[in-house]
Coordinates of C-alpha atoms in Angstrom, one line a residue:
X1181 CA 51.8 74.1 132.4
X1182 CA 53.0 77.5 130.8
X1183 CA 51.6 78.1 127.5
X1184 CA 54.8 78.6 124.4
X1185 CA 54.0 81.9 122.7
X1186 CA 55.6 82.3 119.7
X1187 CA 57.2 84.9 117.2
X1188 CA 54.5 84.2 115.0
X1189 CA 52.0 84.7 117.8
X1190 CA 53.0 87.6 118.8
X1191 CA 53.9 89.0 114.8
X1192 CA 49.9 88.3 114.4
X1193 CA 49.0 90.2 117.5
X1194 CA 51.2 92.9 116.1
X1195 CA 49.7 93.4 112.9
X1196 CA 45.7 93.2 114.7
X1197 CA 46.7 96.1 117.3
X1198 CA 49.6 98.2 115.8
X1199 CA 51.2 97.6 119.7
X1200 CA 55.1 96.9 120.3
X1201 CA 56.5 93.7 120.2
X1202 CA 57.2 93.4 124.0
X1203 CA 53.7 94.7 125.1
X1204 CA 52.0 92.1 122.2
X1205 CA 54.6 89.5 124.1
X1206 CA 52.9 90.3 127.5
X1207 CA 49.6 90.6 126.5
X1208 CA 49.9 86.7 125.2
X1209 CA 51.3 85.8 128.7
X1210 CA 48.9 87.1 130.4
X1211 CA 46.1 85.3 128.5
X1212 CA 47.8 82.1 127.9
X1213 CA 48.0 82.5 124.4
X1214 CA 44.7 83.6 123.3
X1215 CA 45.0 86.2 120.6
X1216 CA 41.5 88.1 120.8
X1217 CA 41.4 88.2 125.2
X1218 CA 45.0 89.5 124.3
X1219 CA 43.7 92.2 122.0
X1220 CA 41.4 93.3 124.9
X1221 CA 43.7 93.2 127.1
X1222 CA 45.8 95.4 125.5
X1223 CA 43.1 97.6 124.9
X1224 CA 41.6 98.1 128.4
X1225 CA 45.1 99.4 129.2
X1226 CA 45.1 101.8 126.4
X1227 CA 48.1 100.2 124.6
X1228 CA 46.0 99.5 121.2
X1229 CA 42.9 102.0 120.9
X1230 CA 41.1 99.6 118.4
X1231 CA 42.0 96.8 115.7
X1232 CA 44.2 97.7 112.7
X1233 CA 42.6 96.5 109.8
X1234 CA 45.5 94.2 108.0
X1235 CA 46.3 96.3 104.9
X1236 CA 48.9 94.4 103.4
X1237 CA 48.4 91.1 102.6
X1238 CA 51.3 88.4 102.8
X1239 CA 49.9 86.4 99.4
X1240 CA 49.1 87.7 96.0
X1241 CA 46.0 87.7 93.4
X1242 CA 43.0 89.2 92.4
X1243 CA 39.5 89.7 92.9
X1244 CA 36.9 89.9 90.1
X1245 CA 33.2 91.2 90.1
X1246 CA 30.1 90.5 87.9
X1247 CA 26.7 91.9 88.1
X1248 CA 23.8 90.1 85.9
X1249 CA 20.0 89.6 85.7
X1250 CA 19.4 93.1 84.9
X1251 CA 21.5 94.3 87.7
X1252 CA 20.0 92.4 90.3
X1253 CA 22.7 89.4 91.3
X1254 CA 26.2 90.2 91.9
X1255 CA 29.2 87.9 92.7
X1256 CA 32.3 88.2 93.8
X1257 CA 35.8 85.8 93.0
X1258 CA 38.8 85.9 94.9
X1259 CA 41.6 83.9 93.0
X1260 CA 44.9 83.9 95.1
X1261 CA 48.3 83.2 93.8
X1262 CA 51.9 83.6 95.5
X1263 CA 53.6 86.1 93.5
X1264 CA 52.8 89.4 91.7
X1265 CA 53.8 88.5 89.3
X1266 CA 51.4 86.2 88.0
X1267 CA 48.7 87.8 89.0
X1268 CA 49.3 90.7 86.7
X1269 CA 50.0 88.2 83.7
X1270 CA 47.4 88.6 81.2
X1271 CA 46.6 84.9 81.4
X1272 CA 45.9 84.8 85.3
X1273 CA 43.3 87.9 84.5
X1274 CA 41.6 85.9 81.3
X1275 CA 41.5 82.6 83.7
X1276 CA 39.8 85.0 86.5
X1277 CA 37.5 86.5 84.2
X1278 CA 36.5 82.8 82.8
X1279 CA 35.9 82.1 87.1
X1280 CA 33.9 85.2 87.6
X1281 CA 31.4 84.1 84.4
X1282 CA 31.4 80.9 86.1
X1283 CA 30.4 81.8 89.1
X1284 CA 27.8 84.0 87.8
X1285 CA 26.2 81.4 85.9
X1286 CA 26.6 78.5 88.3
X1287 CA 23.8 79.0 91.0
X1288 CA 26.4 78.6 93.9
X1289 CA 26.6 80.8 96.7
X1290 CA 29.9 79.7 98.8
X1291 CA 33.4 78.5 97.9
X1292 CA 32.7 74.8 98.4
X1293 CA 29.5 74.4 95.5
X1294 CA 31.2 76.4 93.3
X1295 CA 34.1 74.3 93.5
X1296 CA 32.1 71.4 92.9
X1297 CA 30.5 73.5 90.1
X1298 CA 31.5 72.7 86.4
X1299 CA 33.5 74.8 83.7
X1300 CA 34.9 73.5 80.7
X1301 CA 33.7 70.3 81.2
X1302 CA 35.7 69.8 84.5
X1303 CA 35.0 70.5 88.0
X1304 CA 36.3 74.5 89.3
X1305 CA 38.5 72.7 91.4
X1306 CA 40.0 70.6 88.5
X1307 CA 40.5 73.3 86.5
X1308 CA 41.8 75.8 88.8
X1309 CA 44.3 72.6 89.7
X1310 CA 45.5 72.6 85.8
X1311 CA 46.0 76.2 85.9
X1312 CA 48.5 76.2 88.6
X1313 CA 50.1 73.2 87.2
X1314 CA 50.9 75.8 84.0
X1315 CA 51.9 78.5 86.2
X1316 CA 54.3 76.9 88.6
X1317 CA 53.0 77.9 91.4
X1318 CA 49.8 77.9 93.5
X1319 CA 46.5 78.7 92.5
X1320 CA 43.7 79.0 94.6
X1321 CA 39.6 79.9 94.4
X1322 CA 40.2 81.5 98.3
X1323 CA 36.2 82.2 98.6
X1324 CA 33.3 83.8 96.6
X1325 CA 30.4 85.6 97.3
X1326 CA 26.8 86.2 95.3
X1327 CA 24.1 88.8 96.5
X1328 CA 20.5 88.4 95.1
X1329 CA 19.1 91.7 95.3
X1330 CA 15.7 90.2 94.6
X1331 CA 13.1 91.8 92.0
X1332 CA 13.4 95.3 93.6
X1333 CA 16.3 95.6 94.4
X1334 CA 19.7 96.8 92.2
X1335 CA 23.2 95.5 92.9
X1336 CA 25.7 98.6 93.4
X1337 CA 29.7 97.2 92.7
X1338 CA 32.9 98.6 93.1
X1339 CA 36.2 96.9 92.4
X1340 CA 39.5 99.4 93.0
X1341 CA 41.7 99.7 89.9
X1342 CA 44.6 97.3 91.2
X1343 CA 42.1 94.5 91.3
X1344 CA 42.9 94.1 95.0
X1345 CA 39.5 95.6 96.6
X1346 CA 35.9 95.1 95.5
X1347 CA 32.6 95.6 97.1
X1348 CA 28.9 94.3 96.0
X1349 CA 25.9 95.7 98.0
X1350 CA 22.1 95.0 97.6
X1351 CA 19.8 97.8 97.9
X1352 CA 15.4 97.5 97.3
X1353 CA 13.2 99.5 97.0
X1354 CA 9.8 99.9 98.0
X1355 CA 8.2 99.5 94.5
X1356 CA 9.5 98.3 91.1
X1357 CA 9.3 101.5 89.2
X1358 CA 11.3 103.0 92.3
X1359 CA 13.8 99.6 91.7
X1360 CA 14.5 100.7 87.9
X1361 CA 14.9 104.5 88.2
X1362 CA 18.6 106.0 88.2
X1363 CA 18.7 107.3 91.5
X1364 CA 18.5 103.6 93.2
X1365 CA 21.3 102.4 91.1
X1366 CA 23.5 105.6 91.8
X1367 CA 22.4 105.0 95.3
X1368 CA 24.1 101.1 95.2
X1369 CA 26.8 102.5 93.4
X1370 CA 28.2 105.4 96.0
X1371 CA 27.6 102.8 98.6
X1372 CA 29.5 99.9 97.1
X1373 CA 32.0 102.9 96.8
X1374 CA 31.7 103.9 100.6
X1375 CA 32.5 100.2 101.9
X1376 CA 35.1 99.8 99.9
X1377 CA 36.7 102.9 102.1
X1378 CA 35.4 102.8 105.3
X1379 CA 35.2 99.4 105.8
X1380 CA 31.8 98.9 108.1
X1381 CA 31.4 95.4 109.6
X1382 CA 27.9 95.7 109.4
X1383 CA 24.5 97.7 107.9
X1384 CA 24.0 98.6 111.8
X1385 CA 23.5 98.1 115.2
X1386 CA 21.2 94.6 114.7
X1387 CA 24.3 92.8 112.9
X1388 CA 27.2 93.4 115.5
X1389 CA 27.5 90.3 116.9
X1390 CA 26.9 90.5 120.7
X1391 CA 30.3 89.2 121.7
X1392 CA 31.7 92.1 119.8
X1393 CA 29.5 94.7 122.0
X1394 CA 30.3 92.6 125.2
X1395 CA 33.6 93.5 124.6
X1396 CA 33.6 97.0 123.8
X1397 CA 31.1 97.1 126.9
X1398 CA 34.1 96.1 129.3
X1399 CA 36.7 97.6 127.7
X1400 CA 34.6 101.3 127.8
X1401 CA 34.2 100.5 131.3
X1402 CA 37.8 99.8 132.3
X1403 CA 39.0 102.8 131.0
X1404 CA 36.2 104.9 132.9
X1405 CA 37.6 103.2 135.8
X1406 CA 41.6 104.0 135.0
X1407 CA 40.0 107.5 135.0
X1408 CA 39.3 107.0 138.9
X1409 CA 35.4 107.8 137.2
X1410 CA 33.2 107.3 140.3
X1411 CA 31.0 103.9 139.8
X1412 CA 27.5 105.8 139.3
X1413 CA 29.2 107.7 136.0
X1414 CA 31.2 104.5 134.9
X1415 CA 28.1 102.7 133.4
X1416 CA 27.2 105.6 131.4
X1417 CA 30.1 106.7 130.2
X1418 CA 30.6 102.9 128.8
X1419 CA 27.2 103.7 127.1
X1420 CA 28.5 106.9 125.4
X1421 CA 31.8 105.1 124.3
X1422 CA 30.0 102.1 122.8
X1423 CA 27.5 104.5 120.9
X1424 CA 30.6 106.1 119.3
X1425 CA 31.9 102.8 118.4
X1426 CA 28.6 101.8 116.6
X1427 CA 28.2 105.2 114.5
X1428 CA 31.8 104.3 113.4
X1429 CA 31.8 101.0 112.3
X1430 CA 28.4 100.3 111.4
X1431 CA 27.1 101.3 107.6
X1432 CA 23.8 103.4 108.0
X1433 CA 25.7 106.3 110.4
X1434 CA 28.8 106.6 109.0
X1435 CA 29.7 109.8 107.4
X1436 CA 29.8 109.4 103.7
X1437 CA 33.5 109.5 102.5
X1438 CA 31.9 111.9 99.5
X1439 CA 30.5 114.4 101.9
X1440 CA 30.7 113.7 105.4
X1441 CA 28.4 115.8 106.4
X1442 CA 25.7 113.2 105.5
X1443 CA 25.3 109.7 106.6
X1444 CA 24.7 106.8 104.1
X1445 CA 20.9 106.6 105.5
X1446 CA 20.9 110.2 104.7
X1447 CA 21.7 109.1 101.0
X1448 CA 19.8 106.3 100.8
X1449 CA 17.1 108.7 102.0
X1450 CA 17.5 111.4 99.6
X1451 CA 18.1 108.8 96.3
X1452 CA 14.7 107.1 97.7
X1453 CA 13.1 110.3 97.5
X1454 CA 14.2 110.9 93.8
X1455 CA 13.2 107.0 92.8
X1456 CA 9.6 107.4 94.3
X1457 CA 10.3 104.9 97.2
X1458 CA 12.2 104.0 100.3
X1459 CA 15.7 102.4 99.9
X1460 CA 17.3 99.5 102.2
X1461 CA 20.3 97.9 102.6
X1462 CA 19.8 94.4 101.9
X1463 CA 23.2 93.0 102.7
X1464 CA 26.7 93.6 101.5
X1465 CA 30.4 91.9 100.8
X1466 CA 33.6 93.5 100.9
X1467 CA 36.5 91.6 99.6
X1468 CA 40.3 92.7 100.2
X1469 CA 42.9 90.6 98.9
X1470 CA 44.1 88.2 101.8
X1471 CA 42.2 89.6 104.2
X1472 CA 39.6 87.6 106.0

């Protein structure tokens, strides 16, 4: 039985791979309808070179940022609406700065507890209920994130002046006074600042899902062959491709978007140095409006 692709299918595929309508249309065929074996099928034959990061997003909102316990816990709220509109009325923003104190008192570290969690004598998802109720149209909690940095570590944040990008990172140090001194917290800062604009999907190699490198394994290695490569070369050139693709998307060996010439470990390294102690990535969030 032939699988029904849709405008919507292929509209999705679209927006992933930046590849024309008939070619996302053919892609879906071929794969009976599964969107990510469509990607890599498109990019084996060198229609899409990598996965467009969706930009614009199809629903409204904001996102609002918090950091407490003397810089060491962070959180994160997304609150989604349907219109611009309301999210740059003055109310929305009060209601998500009331959500943001909520979550940062609340304990909870994922959508559903903090849901469940209380605020003004109500449940978040009660009150987050009444609130679209006054504004006509609906409001959601879309998800949440908190980062512990633990007792030496510092939370670096940065939240992009239209409210529609934010970032929370946990850095530690090696010792507390090292933890305290300036030079770790401008460290957390310029990263926060970093993901926010280059967008890693990971602090490195360790936290790339295997799938993901699978992939990237077989699609370097069809496009050797396309070359007419000879099979003893094909292998290593794969290797070579998928190295790139890790230095790229991958937090410790990017370039840092202040000065490329250094790599984030290279800052991390250098701030260390000035607190008295060595600096790690602990973990880190970034949050763009609608975009999962």
């Amino acid at each position: 039985m032939s699988t029904t692709i849709t405008a919507k299918d292929v509209a999705a595929l679209r927006a992933r791979t930046g590849a024309g309508m008939m070619d996302c249309k053919k892609a879906l065929e071929e794969n009976a309808g599964d969107i990510d074996a469509a990607v890599e099928w498109l990019r084996k034959r060198g229609i899409a070179k990598a996965e467009k990061r969706a930009d614009r997003s199809t629903s409204e909102g904001l996102i609002g940022s918090d950091v407490r316990a003397e810089g060491t816990v962070g959180v994160l709220v997304e609150l989604g609406c349907e219109t611009d509109f309301v999210a740059r009325n003055d109310d929305f923003g009060a209601v998500l700065t009331q959500l943001v104190e909520a979550m940062a008192t609340s304990g909870a570290d994922d959508t559903a507890a903090f849901l469940a969690s209380s605020i003004d004598g109500r449940s978040v998802d009660e009150f987050v209920k009444l609130v679209s109720g006054k504004t006509g149209e609906a409001v959601a909690v879309r998800r949440v994130a908190r980062i512990d940095a633990g007792e030496n570590g510092q939370i670096g944040v940065y939240r992009h002046h239209n409210g529609k990008l934010a970032t929370l990172v946990g850095v530690s140090a090696s010792n507390a006074a090292a933890a305290r001194h300036p030079a770790t917290l401008e460290a957390a800062k310029f990263v926060a600042e970093h993901i926010a604009a280059a967008a890693p999907i990971a602090i490195d190699r360790d936290g790339v899902p295997v799938e993901k490198l699978e992939s990237e394994m077989r699609i370097a290695e069809d496009q050797a062959r396309q070359t007419g490569k000879p099979d003893p070369m094909i292998e290593k050139i794969a290797k070579g491709k998928v190295e790139s693709f890790l230095k790229e998307v991958t937090l410790l060996p990017q370039g840092w978007v202040r000065d490329p010439s250094k790599t984030i470990a290279d800052v991390l390294k250098e701030h260390g140095k000035t607190a008295g102690g060595d600096l790690t990535v602990t973990r880190f969030v970034r949050f763009q409006l609608g975009v999962e």
